[in-house]
């Protein structure tokens, strides 16, 4: 299956937290969007890998994704090396996305910056025909996405562009709350974490409103780019 947009995330829920509104908007526009999670988030304080698998499935249904898969890299320990690049190249060639959206270029959690860098490297290497990969015994053709963007996560990074998600805010929150084990639940007996407090959603609202305010809308998501954007008509960006 060819995708228009492939979102790469170090952990289940990274994509929902950072760019669910953009995913929802582009699916609504008729584009095929999928997510590849690099790990199962097995080092997370709350929940289990099995539970997070289930939660990711529930979130995927809410988002309306064309596909979602998990590469089962080691949470906290995957590296930007040949073995991990090859596995991600196989996925990029499998789905042939025109746009890849990956983790933040740097963030509080080291997996995020490393995941973003791994995705960027794999996207470039995927376009080299002398790197040979196979999928179910068949040789894959080289493929390089037209653009690689990075979403913004915990730490503030000045965005290169922002996407209006005002009409998709409620659905974004619904997708995030599919990860019941990770976020605020007054009945939960799990240990408290950085993201499980009631005020974490206040942070999400504030960040999205800040990005939205910059373009005169209620909610937005911010992204950084790796190269200059190609613009054919100035009115496409006003």
Short mmCIF file of C-alpha atoms in Angstrom, two decimals:
data_model
loop_
_atom_site.label_atom_id
_atom_site.label_comp_id
_atom_site.label_asym_id
_atom_site.label_seq_id
_atom_site.Cartn_x
_atom_site.Cartn_y
_atom_site.Cartn_z
CA UNK A 1 0.00 0.00 0.00
CA UNK A 2 1.35 3.40 -0.95
CA UNK A 3 0.93 6.14 1.64
CA UNK A 4 0.86 9.88 1.10
CA UNK A 5 2.17 10.58 4.60
CA UNK A 6 4.09 8.28 6.95
CA UNK A 7 4.46 9.36 10.56
CA UNK A 8 7.38 7.79 12.42
CA UNK A 9 7.26 7.78 16.22
CA UNK A 10 9.70 6.50 18.82
CA UNK A 11 6.86 5.50 21.15
CA UNK A 12 3.15 4.76 20.85
CA UNK A 13 1.39 8.09 21.65
CA UNK A 14 4.20 10.34 20.35
CA UNK A 15 2.31 10.92 17.11
CA UNK A 16 -1.03 11.47 18.82
CA UNK A 17 0.41 14.01 21.24
CA UNK A 18 2.33 15.95 18.62
CA UNK A 19 0.54 15.78 15.29
CA UNK A 20 -2.81 13.98 15.61
CA UNK A 21 -4.64 17.08 14.41
CA UNK A 22 -2.51 17.26 11.27
CA UNK A 23 -3.06 13.54 10.67
CA UNK A 24 -6.82 13.91 11.05
CA UNK A 25 -6.92 16.95 8.79
CA UNK A 26 -5.03 15.28 5.95
CA UNK A 27 -7.07 12.09 6.17
CA UNK A 28 -10.15 14.30 5.92
CA UNK A 29 -8.61 15.85 2.81
CA UNK A 30 -8.41 12.40 1.24
CA UNK A 31 -4.78 11.49 1.87
CA UNK A 32 -3.62 8.08 3.06
CA UNK A 33 -1.72 8.35 6.35
CA UNK A 34 0.00 5.68 8.41
CA UNK A 35 2.10 5.49 11.58
CA UNK A 36 5.14 3.36 12.30
CA UNK A 37 6.07 3.17 15.98
CA UNK A 38 9.71 2.28 16.55
CA UNK A 39 9.23 0.74 20.03
CA UNK A 40 6.41 -0.59 22.18
CA UNK A 41 7.23 1.86 24.98
CA UNK A 42 8.12 -1.06 27.21
CA UNK A 43 10.22 1.04 29.58
CA UNK A 44 7.29 3.29 30.43
CA UNK A 45 6.49 3.49 34.14
CA UNK A 46 2.78 2.88 33.64
CA UNK A 47 1.02 0.09 31.77
CA UNK A 48 2.51 -2.84 29.87
CA UNK A 49 3.65 -3.31 26.25
CA UNK A 50 0.57 -5.44 25.60
CA UNK A 51 -1.73 -2.75 26.95
CA UNK A 52 0.00 -0.06 24.93
CA UNK A 53 -0.39 -2.20 21.80
CA UNK A 54 -4.12 -2.28 22.48
CA UNK A 55 -4.26 1.45 23.17
CA UNK A 56 -2.38 2.20 19.94
CA UNK A 57 -4.94 0.11 18.08
CA UNK A 58 -7.78 2.08 19.65
CA UNK A 59 -6.11 5.39 18.82
CA UNK A 60 -5.56 4.25 15.23
CA UNK A 61 -9.28 3.63 14.81
CA UNK A 62 -10.08 7.09 16.13
CA UNK A 63 -7.60 8.66 13.72
CA UNK A 64 -8.75 6.58 10.76
CA UNK A 65 -5.24 5.49 9.76
CA UNK A 66 -4.65 3.42 6.65
CA UNK A 67 -2.04 1.36 8.48
CA UNK A 68 -0.06 1.19 11.72
CA UNK A 69 2.80 -1.09 12.63
CA UNK A 70 5.45 -1.41 15.31
CA UNK A 71 9.08 -2.25 14.55
CA UNK A 72 9.69 -3.42 18.14
CA UNK A 73 13.05 -1.72 18.53
CA UNK A 74 14.33 -1.68 22.10
CA UNK A 75 12.79 1.22 24.02
CA UNK A 76 15.59 3.45 25.30
CA UNK A 77 18.31 1.50 23.54
CA UNK A 78 17.77 1.64 19.78
CA UNK A 79 20.61 3.31 17.92
CA UNK A 80 21.24 5.14 14.67
CA UNK A 81 23.19 2.26 13.18
CA UNK A 82 23.08 0.12 10.06
CA UNK A 83 20.78 -2.57 11.46
CA UNK A 84 18.09 -0.12 12.61
CA UNK A 85 18.40 1.97 9.44
CA UNK A 86 17.89 -1.07 7.25
CA UNK A 87 14.70 -2.05 9.08
CA UNK A 88 13.31 1.45 8.70
CA UNK A 89 14.38 1.64 5.05
CA UNK A 90 12.32 -1.49 4.41
CA UNK A 91 9.26 0.26 5.81
CA UNK A 92 9.86 3.46 3.82
CA UNK A 93 10.22 1.46 0.61
CA UNK A 94 7.19 -0.62 1.49
CA UNK A 95 4.86 2.38 1.88
CA UNK A 96 6.61 4.84 -0.47
CA UNK A 97 5.39 7.98 1.35
CA UNK A 98 5.71 11.37 -0.30
CA UNK A 99 6.02 13.03 3.12
CA UNK A 100 7.54 11.64 6.31
CA UNK A 101 6.84 13.30 9.66
CA UNK A 102 9.17 12.19 12.45
CA UNK A 103 10.08 12.89 16.06
CA UNK A 104 11.42 16.25 17.21
CA UNK A 105 15.02 17.03 16.34
CA UNK A 106 15.78 17.20 20.09
CA UNK A 107 13.68 16.75 23.20
CA UNK A 108 13.52 15.88 26.89
CA UNK A 109 13.37 12.13 26.14
CA UNK A 110 16.55 11.05 24.30
CA UNK A 111 14.57 8.53 22.21
CA UNK A 112 12.76 11.42 20.55
CA UNK A 113 15.78 13.19 19.09
CA UNK A 114 17.38 9.85 18.26
CA UNK A 115 14.18 8.65 16.59
CA UNK A 116 13.97 11.82 14.54
CA UNK A 117 17.59 11.49 13.44
CA UNK A 118 17.15 7.80 12.60
CA UNK A 119 14.11 8.59 10.45
CA UNK A 120 15.96 11.37 8.65
CA UNK A 121 18.94 9.16 7.89
CA UNK A 122 16.80 6.22 6.77
CA UNK A 123 14.78 8.47 4.43
CA UNK A 124 17.95 9.57 2.67
CA UNK A 125 19.52 6.11 2.51
CA UNK A 126 16.26 4.63 1.24
CA UNK A 127 16.84 6.52 -2.00
CA UNK A 128 20.15 4.78 -2.69
CA UNK A 129 19.63 1.88 -5.09
CA UNK A 130 22.83 0.12 -4.03
CA UNK A 131 21.34 -0.49 -0.59
CA UNK A 132 19.43 -3.69 -1.26
CA UNK A 133 16.44 -4.74 0.84
CA UNK A 134 13.72 -7.33 0.49
CA UNK A 135 10.11 -7.55 1.56
CA UNK A 136 8.63 -11.07 1.69
CA UNK A 137 11.44 -12.30 -0.55
CA UNK A 138 10.96 -9.65 -3.23
CA UNK A 139 13.59 -7.03 -3.91
CA UNK A 140 12.46 -3.53 -3.01
CA UNK A 141 13.00 -0.50 -5.21
CA UNK A 142 14.72 2.58 -3.86
CA UNK A 143 12.44 5.35 -2.57
CA UNK A 144 13.14 8.76 -1.08
CA UNK A 145 10.30 10.92 0.33
CA UNK A 146 9.92 14.39 -1.15
CA UNK A 147 10.07 15.98 2.29
CA UNK A 148 10.89 15.11 5.89
CA UNK A 149 9.34 17.21 8.63
CA UNK A 150 9.68 16.95 12.41
CA UNK A 151 6.91 17.52 14.90
CA UNK A 152 7.54 19.41 18.14
CA UNK A 153 7.22 17.54 21.42
CA UNK A 154 7.88 18.48 25.05
CA UNK A 155 10.58 21.12 24.66
CA UNK A 156 9.68 24.27 22.78
CA UNK A 157 11.25 24.55 19.35
CA UNK A 158 10.44 27.50 17.12
CA UNK A 159 8.39 26.00 14.26
CA UNK A 160 9.16 26.60 10.62
CA UNK A 161 5.46 26.26 9.85
CA UNK A 162 2.24 25.52 11.72
CA UNK A 163 -0.93 23.70 10.73
CA UNK A 164 -4.39 24.89 11.76
CA UNK A 165 -6.09 22.00 13.60
CA UNK A 166 -8.93 23.95 15.21
CA UNK A 167 -11.62 21.75 13.68
CA UNK A 168 -9.84 18.59 14.82
CA UNK A 169 -8.94 19.47 18.41
CA UNK A 170 -11.61 17.39 20.12
CA UNK A 171 -10.76 14.33 18.01
CA UNK A 172 -7.05 14.81 18.77
CA UNK A 173 -7.77 14.76 22.51
CA UNK A 174 -9.94 11.67 22.04
CA UNK A 175 -7.04 9.89 20.31
CA UNK A 176 -4.63 10.88 23.08
CA UNK A 177 -7.01 9.67 25.77
CA UNK A 178 -7.10 6.26 24.08
CA UNK A 179 -3.84 5.74 25.98
CA UNK A 180 -5.66 5.42 29.27
CA UNK A 181 -2.69 3.84 31.03
CA UNK A 182 -0.44 6.83 30.37
CA UNK A 183 -2.51 9.89 31.16
CA UNK A 184 -4.58 11.33 33.98
CA UNK A 185 -7.01 8.95 35.62
CA UNK A 186 -8.09 9.78 39.20
CA UNK A 187 -8.95 6.09 39.73
CA UNK A 188 -5.55 4.79 38.65
CA UNK A 189 -3.26 3.20 41.21
CA UNK A 190 -0.27 3.40 38.87
CA UNK A 191 2.75 5.55 39.87
CA UNK A 192 2.60 9.22 39.00
CA UNK A 193 4.66 10.25 35.96
CA UNK A 194 5.63 13.40 34.13
CA UNK A 195 2.62 13.13 31.80
CA UNK A 196 0.01 11.52 34.07
CA UNK A 197 -0.92 14.60 36.08
CA UNK A 198 -4.14 16.50 35.45
CA UNK A 199 -2.20 19.63 34.47
CA UNK A 200 -0.45 17.92 31.55
CA UNK A 201 -3.50 18.51 29.36
CA UNK A 202 -3.32 22.19 30.29
CA UNK A 203 0.17 22.19 28.78
CA UNK A 204 -1.13 20.58 25.57
CA UNK A 205 -3.86 23.19 25.29
CA UNK A 206 -1.45 26.06 25.95
CA UNK A 207 1.11 24.83 23.39
CA UNK A 208 -1.54 24.36 20.69
CA UNK A 209 -3.11 27.71 21.46
CA UNK A 210 0.29 29.41 21.30
CA UNK A 211 0.96 27.97 17.86
CA UNK A 212 -2.61 28.78 16.84
CA UNK A 213 -2.32 32.37 18.04
CA UNK A 214 0.69 32.87 15.76
CA UNK A 215 -1.52 32.36 12.69
CA UNK A 216 -4.77 33.75 14.04
CA UNK A 217 -6.59 30.47 14.78
CA UNK A 218 -7.54 28.66 17.99
CA UNK A 219 -5.35 25.54 17.80
CA UNK A 220 -2.36 24.57 15.69
CA UNK A 221 0.54 22.12 15.58
CA UNK A 222 4.10 23.17 14.81
CA UNK A 223 6.74 21.51 12.64
CA UNK A 224 10.34 22.02 11.60
CA UNK A 225 11.73 21.33 8.15
CA UNK A 226 15.03 19.92 6.92
CA UNK A 227 15.28 22.00 3.75
CA UNK A 228 13.64 25.01 2.14
CA UNK A 229 10.01 24.59 1.20
CA UNK A 230 9.23 24.81 -2.51
CA UNK A 231 6.57 27.45 -3.15
CA UNK A 232 5.08 28.03 -6.59
CA UNK A 233 2.54 30.65 -5.60
CA UNK A 234 2.88 33.08 -2.69
CA UNK A 235 -0.88 32.87 -2.13
CA UNK A 236 -0.46 29.21 -1.17
CA UNK A 237 1.09 30.37 2.12
CA UNK A 238 -1.14 33.27 3.15
#
